Structure formats: C-alpha cells, structure tokens
Coordinates of C-alpha atoms and ligand atoms in Angstrom, one line a residue:
M1 CA 64.4 77.3 126.3
F2 CA 60.7 77.4 127.5
K3 CA 60.2 78.8 124.0
K4 CA 62.3 76.6 122.1
L5 CA 60.7 74.1 124.3
L6 CA 57.0 75.6 122.8
L7 CA 57.9 76.4 119.6
L8 CA 59.2 72.4 120.1
S9 CA 55.8 71.6 121.4
I10 CA 53.8 73.8 118.9
V11 CA 56.1 71.8 116.2
A12 CA 54.8 68.1 117.6
L13 CA 51.4 69.9 117.9
V14 CA 51.5 70.2 114.0
A15 CA 53.9 67.6 112.8
A16 CA 52.1 64.2 114.6
P17 CA 50.1 62.3 110.9
F18 CA 46.7 61.9 110.8
F19 CA 45.1 59.3 108.4
T20 CA 41.7 59.7 106.8
F21 CA 40.9 56.1 105.7
T22 CA 37.9 54.8 106.6
A23 CA 34.8 56.0 106.3
A24 CA 32.0 54.4 108.4
A25 CA 30.6 51.2 107.5
Q26 CA 28.0 50.4 105.0
E27 CA 24.8 49.6 105.3
G28 CA 24.9 45.0 104.3
E29 CA 28.9 45.4 105.5
D30 CA 30.8 42.6 107.2
L31 CA 32.8 43.8 109.6
P32 CA 35.8 43.3 111.8
K33 CA 35.7 42.9 116.1
I34 CA 38.7 44.8 117.6
G35 CA 40.1 43.4 121.6
F36 CA 41.6 45.9 123.5
L37 CA 44.4 45.3 125.5
P38 CA 46.3 48.5 127.2
G39 CA 48.9 48.3 129.8
V40 CA 47.7 48.7 132.8
V41 CA 44.8 50.5 134.8
D42 CA 46.4 54.7 134.3
P43 CA 44.6 57.6 132.8
F44 CA 47.2 57.4 130.3
Y45 CA 44.8 54.1 128.6
Q46 CA 42.2 55.6 130.2
V47 CA 42.4 58.0 127.0
M48 CA 43.6 55.5 124.5
E49 CA 40.5 53.9 125.6
I50 CA 38.6 57.2 125.0
G51 CA 40.1 57.5 121.2
V52 CA 39.8 53.8 121.0
N53 CA 36.1 54.3 121.6
Q54 CA 35.1 56.6 119.4
A55 CA 36.7 55.8 116.8
V56 CA 34.7 52.3 117.6
E57 CA 31.4 54.5 117.4
D58 CA 32.6 56.3 114.8
F59 CA 32.6 53.5 112.0
G60 CA 30.2 51.2 113.9
L61 CA 32.4 48.4 115.3
E62 CA 32.5 45.7 118.2
V63 CA 35.4 46.1 120.4
V64 CA 35.9 43.8 124.3
T65 CA 38.2 45.7 125.7
Q66 CA 39.9 44.4 128.8
Y67 CA 42.1 45.7 131.2
P68 CA 45.5 44.2 133.8
E69 CA 45.2 45.4 136.8
T70 CA 48.9 46.2 136.9
W71 CA 51.4 46.2 135.2
G72 CA 53.8 43.2 133.7
P73 CA 53.9 40.0 131.1
T74 CA 52.4 37.9 134.5
V75 CA 49.5 39.4 133.9
Q76 CA 49.0 41.0 130.2
T77 CA 49.5 37.4 128.8
P78 CA 46.9 35.7 130.1
I79 CA 44.6 38.3 129.9
L80 CA 45.9 38.0 126.2
D81 CA 45.4 34.2 126.0
A82 CA 41.7 35.1 126.8
M83 CA 41.0 37.5 124.1
V84 CA 42.5 34.6 121.9
A85 CA 40.9 31.8 122.5
R86 CA 37.1 33.6 122.3
G87 CA 38.1 33.3 118.4
D88 CA 36.5 35.8 117.7
L89 CA 38.8 38.4 117.2
D90 CA 39.9 40.5 113.5
Y91 CA 42.4 42.2 114.9
L92 CA 44.8 43.3 118.6
I93 CA 45.1 47.0 119.7
T94 CA 47.6 46.1 122.2
A95 CA 50.4 48.2 124.5
P96 CA 53.2 44.7 125.3
V97 CA 54.3 45.8 128.6
D98 CA 57.6 44.0 128.1
R99 CA 59.5 43.4 124.4
E100 CA 60.9 40.4 124.5
Q101 CA 59.0 39.2 126.8
M102 CA 55.1 39.8 125.3
V103 CA 56.9 38.2 121.6
A104 CA 56.2 34.6 121.9
P105 CA 51.9 35.7 123.5
L106 CA 51.9 37.6 120.4
Q107 CA 53.1 35.7 118.1
A108 CA 49.9 32.9 118.8
A109 CA 47.2 35.3 118.2
I110 CA 49.4 35.9 114.9
D111 CA 49.3 32.5 114.3
A112 CA 44.9 32.1 115.4
G113 CA 44.3 34.7 112.7
I114 CA 44.3 37.5 114.9
K115 CA 46.4 41.3 113.6
I116 CA 48.2 43.1 115.2
I117 CA 48.7 46.6 115.9
T118 CA 50.6 47.5 118.7
V119 CA 50.0 51.1 120.1
D120 CA 52.4 52.8 122.4
T121 CA 54.7 50.4 123.1
F122 CA 56.7 47.7 121.1
V123 CA 58.0 44.3 120.6
G124 CA 61.2 43.5 119.6
D125 CA 63.8 47.2 118.2
G126 CA 60.0 49.1 116.9
D127 CA 60.9 48.3 113.3
Y128 CA 58.6 45.9 111.5
V129 CA 60.3 46.0 108.9
N130 CA 63.9 45.5 109.0
G131 CA 63.9 44.2 112.5
P132 CA 63.6 41.3 114.7
I133 CA 60.1 41.3 114.8
T134 CA 58.0 42.1 111.8
F135 CA 54.3 40.5 112.6
P136 CA 52.6 43.4 113.7
L137 CA 50.1 46.0 111.1
S138 CA 52.7 49.2 113.1
Y139 CA 53.4 50.7 116.1
I140 CA 51.8 54.1 116.7
G141 CA 52.8 55.6 120.2
S142 CA 55.9 57.6 120.8
D143 CA 59.2 59.1 119.6
N144 CA 59.9 58.3 123.3
V145 CA 63.8 59.0 123.2
E146 CA 63.2 62.5 121.6
G147 CA 60.8 62.6 125.3
G148 CA 63.6 62.1 127.2
R149 CA 66.4 64.5 125.4
I150 CA 63.3 67.7 126.0
A151 CA 63.3 66.1 129.4
A152 CA 67.0 66.4 129.8
H153 CA 67.2 70.1 127.5
A154 CA 64.0 71.3 130.3
L155 CA 66.2 70.5 133.4
A156 CA 68.9 71.7 132.0
D157 CA 67.2 75.1 131.2
V158 CA 66.3 75.6 134.4
L159 CA 69.3 73.9 136.4
G160 CA 71.8 76.2 133.8
G161 CA 74.0 73.6 133.1
E162 CA 74.5 72.4 136.2
G163 CA 74.2 70.2 138.4
K164 CA 72.7 66.5 139.5
V165 CA 70.0 64.8 138.6
F166 CA 68.0 60.9 138.8
I167 CA 65.6 58.8 137.2
E168 CA 63.2 57.5 138.8
N169 CA 61.9 54.3 136.3
T170 CA 59.0 51.9 136.6
N171 CA 60.5 48.6 134.5
V172 CA 63.2 46.7 132.8
G173 CA 61.7 45.7 129.6
V174 CA 59.8 48.7 129.0
S175 CA 60.3 50.1 125.1
T176 CA 59.0 53.4 126.1
T177 CA 60.6 54.0 129.1
E178 CA 64.1 52.0 128.8
Q179 CA 63.5 53.9 125.5
R180 CA 62.6 57.2 127.5
S181 CA 65.8 57.0 130.1
Q182 CA 68.3 56.7 127.5
G183 CA 67.0 59.7 125.8
F184 CA 67.3 61.5 129.0
R185 CA 71.5 59.8 129.5
E186 CA 72.2 61.8 126.0
G187 CA 70.2 65.0 126.6
V188 CA 72.2 65.2 129.6
A189 CA 75.1 64.2 128.4
E190 CA 75.7 67.3 126.4
Y191 CA 76.2 69.1 129.7
P192 CA 79.6 68.7 130.7
G193 CA 78.2 70.7 134.3
M194 CA 75.2 68.1 134.6
E195 CA 75.4 64.2 136.3
V196 CA 73.0 61.0 136.7
V197 CA 73.1 60.3 140.1
G198 CA 71.8 57.5 139.7
E199 CA 68.1 55.8 137.8
E200 CA 65.8 53.3 140.3
Y201 CA 63.2 51.7 139.5
S202 CA 59.8 51.9 140.5
L203 CA 57.4 48.2 139.3
D204 CA 55.1 51.4 137.7
D205 CA 54.1 51.9 142.0
A206 CA 54.3 54.7 143.3
N207 CA 54.2 54.9 146.9
T208 CA 57.7 53.0 145.6
A209 CA 57.9 55.5 143.5
A210 CA 58.0 57.8 146.1
E211 CA 60.3 56.3 149.3
Q212 CA 63.6 55.4 146.1
T213 CA 63.2 59.6 145.3
A214 CA 62.8 59.9 149.4
A215 CA 66.0 57.4 149.8
V216 CA 68.1 59.8 146.6
L217 CA 67.1 62.3 148.5
Q218 CA 69.1 61.5 152.1
R219 CA 72.1 60.7 149.9
E220 CA 72.0 63.2 147.4
P221 CA 72.1 66.7 149.4
E222 CA 73.1 68.3 146.6
L223 CA 70.4 66.7 144.0
A224 CA 68.9 69.3 141.8
G225 CA 66.8 67.9 139.2
I226 CA 64.3 64.2 138.8
F227 CA 62.9 62.9 135.3
G228 CA 59.7 60.6 136.5
V229 CA 59.5 58.9 133.5
N230 CA 55.8 58.1 133.2
V231 CA 52.8 58.2 135.4
F232 CA 53.3 56.4 138.9
S233 CA 56.8 57.2 138.3
A234 CA 56.7 61.3 138.3
Q235 CA 53.4 61.0 140.8
G236 CA 56.2 59.1 143.5
A237 CA 58.8 61.7 142.7
G238 CA 56.9 64.7 142.3
N239 CA 55.6 63.6 146.7
A240 CA 58.3 62.3 147.8
V241 CA 60.0 66.2 146.5
L242 CA 56.5 68.2 148.2
N243 CA 57.6 65.5 151.5
A244 CA 60.8 66.2 151.4
G245 CA 59.7 70.3 151.4
L246 CA 61.6 70.7 148.7
G247 CA 59.0 71.9 146.2
G248 CA 60.8 73.8 143.9
A249 CA 64.4 73.9 144.8
V250 CA 64.7 70.6 143.5
Q251 CA 63.3 70.7 139.9
V252 CA 60.6 67.7 138.3
I253 CA 60.3 67.2 135.3
A254 CA 57.2 64.9 135.0
F255 CA 56.1 62.3 132.2
D256 CA 52.7 62.6 131.0
A257 CA 50.1 64.7 132.0
T258 CA 47.6 63.8 134.5
E259 CA 45.3 66.2 136.3
F260 CA 47.6 65.1 139.9
A261 CA 51.2 66.1 137.6
I262 CA 48.7 69.5 136.3
E263 CA 47.9 70.7 139.6
Q264 CA 51.5 69.7 141.1
L265 CA 52.7 71.9 137.8
R266 CA 50.4 74.9 139.3
A267 CA 51.2 74.6 143.1
G268 CA 55.9 74.4 141.6
T269 CA 56.7 71.5 142.8
V270 CA 56.9 70.0 138.9
T271 CA 58.5 72.4 136.8
L272 CA 57.6 71.1 133.1
V273 CA 54.5 68.4 132.1
I274 CA 55.5 66.4 128.7
A275 CA 51.7 65.3 128.0
Q276 CA 51.5 62.0 125.1
K277 CA 48.9 62.0 122.9
P278 CA 46.9 58.5 123.9
F279 CA 43.2 59.7 121.9
D280 CA 45.7 59.5 118.8
M281 CA 46.6 56.9 119.5
G282 CA 43.9 54.9 120.0
Y283 CA 41.7 56.6 117.8
M284 CA 44.7 56.2 114.8
A285 CA 44.7 51.8 116.0
V286 CA 41.1 51.4 114.7
E287 CA 42.0 53.8 111.5
F288 CA 43.9 50.8 110.2
A289 CA 42.4 48.3 111.9
M290 CA 39.6 49.6 109.3
A291 CA 42.1 50.3 106.7
D292 CA 44.1 46.8 106.6
W293 CA 39.8 45.4 106.5
R294 CA 39.0 47.3 103.6
G295 CA 41.8 46.6 102.1
V296 CA 44.6 49.3 101.6
T297 CA 48.1 48.1 101.9
S298 CA 50.3 50.4 102.1
L299 CA 50.5 51.6 106.0
P300 CA 53.0 53.2 108.3
T301 CA 54.3 50.2 110.0
R302 CA 55.5 53.0 112.5
V303 CA 53.3 56.1 113.6
P304 CA 55.0 58.8 115.8
T305 CA 52.5 61.0 117.9
G306 CA 54.1 63.4 119.1
Y307 CA 53.3 65.8 122.8
A308 CA 53.0 68.6 123.9
V309 CA 55.1 70.0 126.4
I310 CA 53.2 71.9 129.1
T311 CA 54.6 74.7 131.5
A312 CA 52.9 76.6 133.9
E313 CA 53.3 79.5 131.1
N314 CA 51.2 77.7 128.5
V315 CA 49.0 76.1 131.0
D316 CA 45.7 77.8 130.2
D317 CA 46.2 77.8 126.9
P318 CA 42.7 76.0 126.2
E319 CA 44.8 74.7 122.9
I320 CA 47.9 72.8 125.3
A321 CA 45.0 72.4 127.5
L322 CA 43.3 69.7 125.0
F323 CA 46.0 67.0 126.2
I324 CA 45.7 67.0 129.4
Y325 CA 44.5 63.6 130.8
Q326 CA 41.0 64.0 131.5
V327 CA 38.7 60.5 132.5
P328 CA 35.4 61.1 133.3
Ligands
LIG401 O1 53.7 56.1 129.5 C1 52.7 55.5 129.8 C2 53.0 54.8 128.8 O2 53.6 55.1 127.5 C3 53.7 53.9 129.7 O3 54.2 52.8 127.8 C4 53.4 52.8 131.2 O4 53.4 54.0 131.2 C5 52.3 54.8 130.9 O5 51.0 54.4 130.8 C6 51.8 56.0 132.2 O6 51.3 55.1 133.2

C-alpha cells in the first residue's frame, strides 16, 4: 500500500497544473493591487503567503496582507470589510473560513468592484459554474475528498483493514475539513473490519484537540487509529497519543506537513503526513489575477493543486521534503 501511496504522491506531484499566463509588468503598465486574506495564522497559510509574495515580486505588483488571529467568520468578516473599505484593491485572494457565512461579506466586496479568487477553501459548493455561488473567478486548492480517502487507505493499510478509528476535526462549515472527513468516511467504509467511532471539533485549537483525543483514548481502549484533519487537530491528536504513552500503538495520520508533524513522523507517533501545496495556491492565484487583469477570459474556475504523501521512508527525499511547510 505504501508503494501505491508513493505512486499516488508522484502522480499528484506531476498532475498539479501550472499556468504561465503572465509576464513581468511593462514600463508604464497600469497594474492591479492585490489583497490577501488567509484563514488564520498557521504554517499552511504562511507558506501560501510566500507563494503570493513571490508572484507579486515577479510581476512587480503590490499586495496588502491581513491575517485573522483565530478561525471564524466573526474574526474574518471585519478584516474583509476593512479591506473593501480601503477602496484601492482590485483583486482579493482569500480562504473563506465558512462556506455559507462568508458569502454575504464576499458579495459586498464584489459589489465594491473587487474580484475574488478563493484559495484552499470555497464558498457555496465550490462549483463556480453551476453551483449556488458563481461570483469568484476561480477556486485554487486541494481535492480534499481525495485527501480524506488517502488518509483512510493509509490507515487501513497499517491496520490490516481492521480496527476502530476516530476523526479529530476543526469547525463545522469549513469546506476543506468537511470534505476531508467525508472522504475519510467513504474510504473507511470500503473496509468491513473498520469503524469510525467518533468525530470531535476542536475549533482549530491544538490544546482542545489534545483534550478531546485524550478523552476518546480513555473511552475507547481499543482505538487503533486517528485522522487529524489539519495542522492543529493533527498536532493535538499526536500530542495526546504521545502523552498517553501510545506512540506507535495508535496510528495517527496527519493532514498538513508542518515541521512539527514531520518531527512526530520521525519519532514514530505519526504514521503518514499529507502535504498540500500552499505555495502553488498562492502563486497561481496572483497569476490568475494578472491574467484576468490583462484580459484572459477562460481561466479555469477550479484548479486542484495535488498532494505529496510523506512517510518515514521518503521524508528525506529532496523531491518530497520540498513540500514540508517551512516558515522562516
Ligand atoms: O489544513 C489547512 C487548510 O487547508 C484548512 O482549510 C484549514 O486548516 C489549515 O489551514 C491548517 O491549519
């Protein structure tokens, strides 16, 4: 199975599309101003910002970046409103933190003449052609249902297709983590000997995730595996397993390749780390803004960016290690 996963990771590496519509700005060219509004301060979005900044530099643009301190519409909405009120932004690259609740604030940005590109997360159902929400130019991000399935098959592989498993999630209403959970449940359902015995929501807080996981370890002494659906849920789950002295006995699959997750992989607490490609998301979103600015009218409304699947066996391969989220 690990061979299959490795193959999958290589396919994912090459399958990610790359667009080069744009060249550096010409002398005297009128240029757009970009806003970047991520979901929260975390290594995933910090690497995405590196991609945004690289593209902004390559194209000679200006960007205004604002980070919400914590996850949620009540924190992200006023920041978005303030970015709209500035009156000088042409494009907003953003990860909406709730697929329903961020629709109205984003619609207000559109009404003010700002074009939207969503990165990582989406609004509505993510189908910006036939879905309920079609105003964003594009949605650039991972295929999260597929990510959840990769996690399920990896767990099934180490567990021999048998055992009770648990999902440590973040918040209801977040497009990415909902889809990861969905994909994971679909994957687990393919193994008659496996059962999902619970799912908790930590509100994107690693300490809460650790407490919730610790309680599940107490309640379910036969628990064999855990899927941590993002940076903080995986971090909390890994710490709880370690504190309970169950490192290596309860398998943890970590979504998001932070340096902490990689340390836990090397220590044997985490079995597998699923890396997304936040740099690509950020870079391509700026490219799309520039392409649109210059008159390209057929930009894809959905760009899946692919994964790198990191195991103890391949973590030192430079072509894989490239996808670890390194924040200076
Ligand atoms: O997993 C990423 C991101 O894809 C998700 O939408 C929210 O959580 C992260 O930012 C990691 O903390």
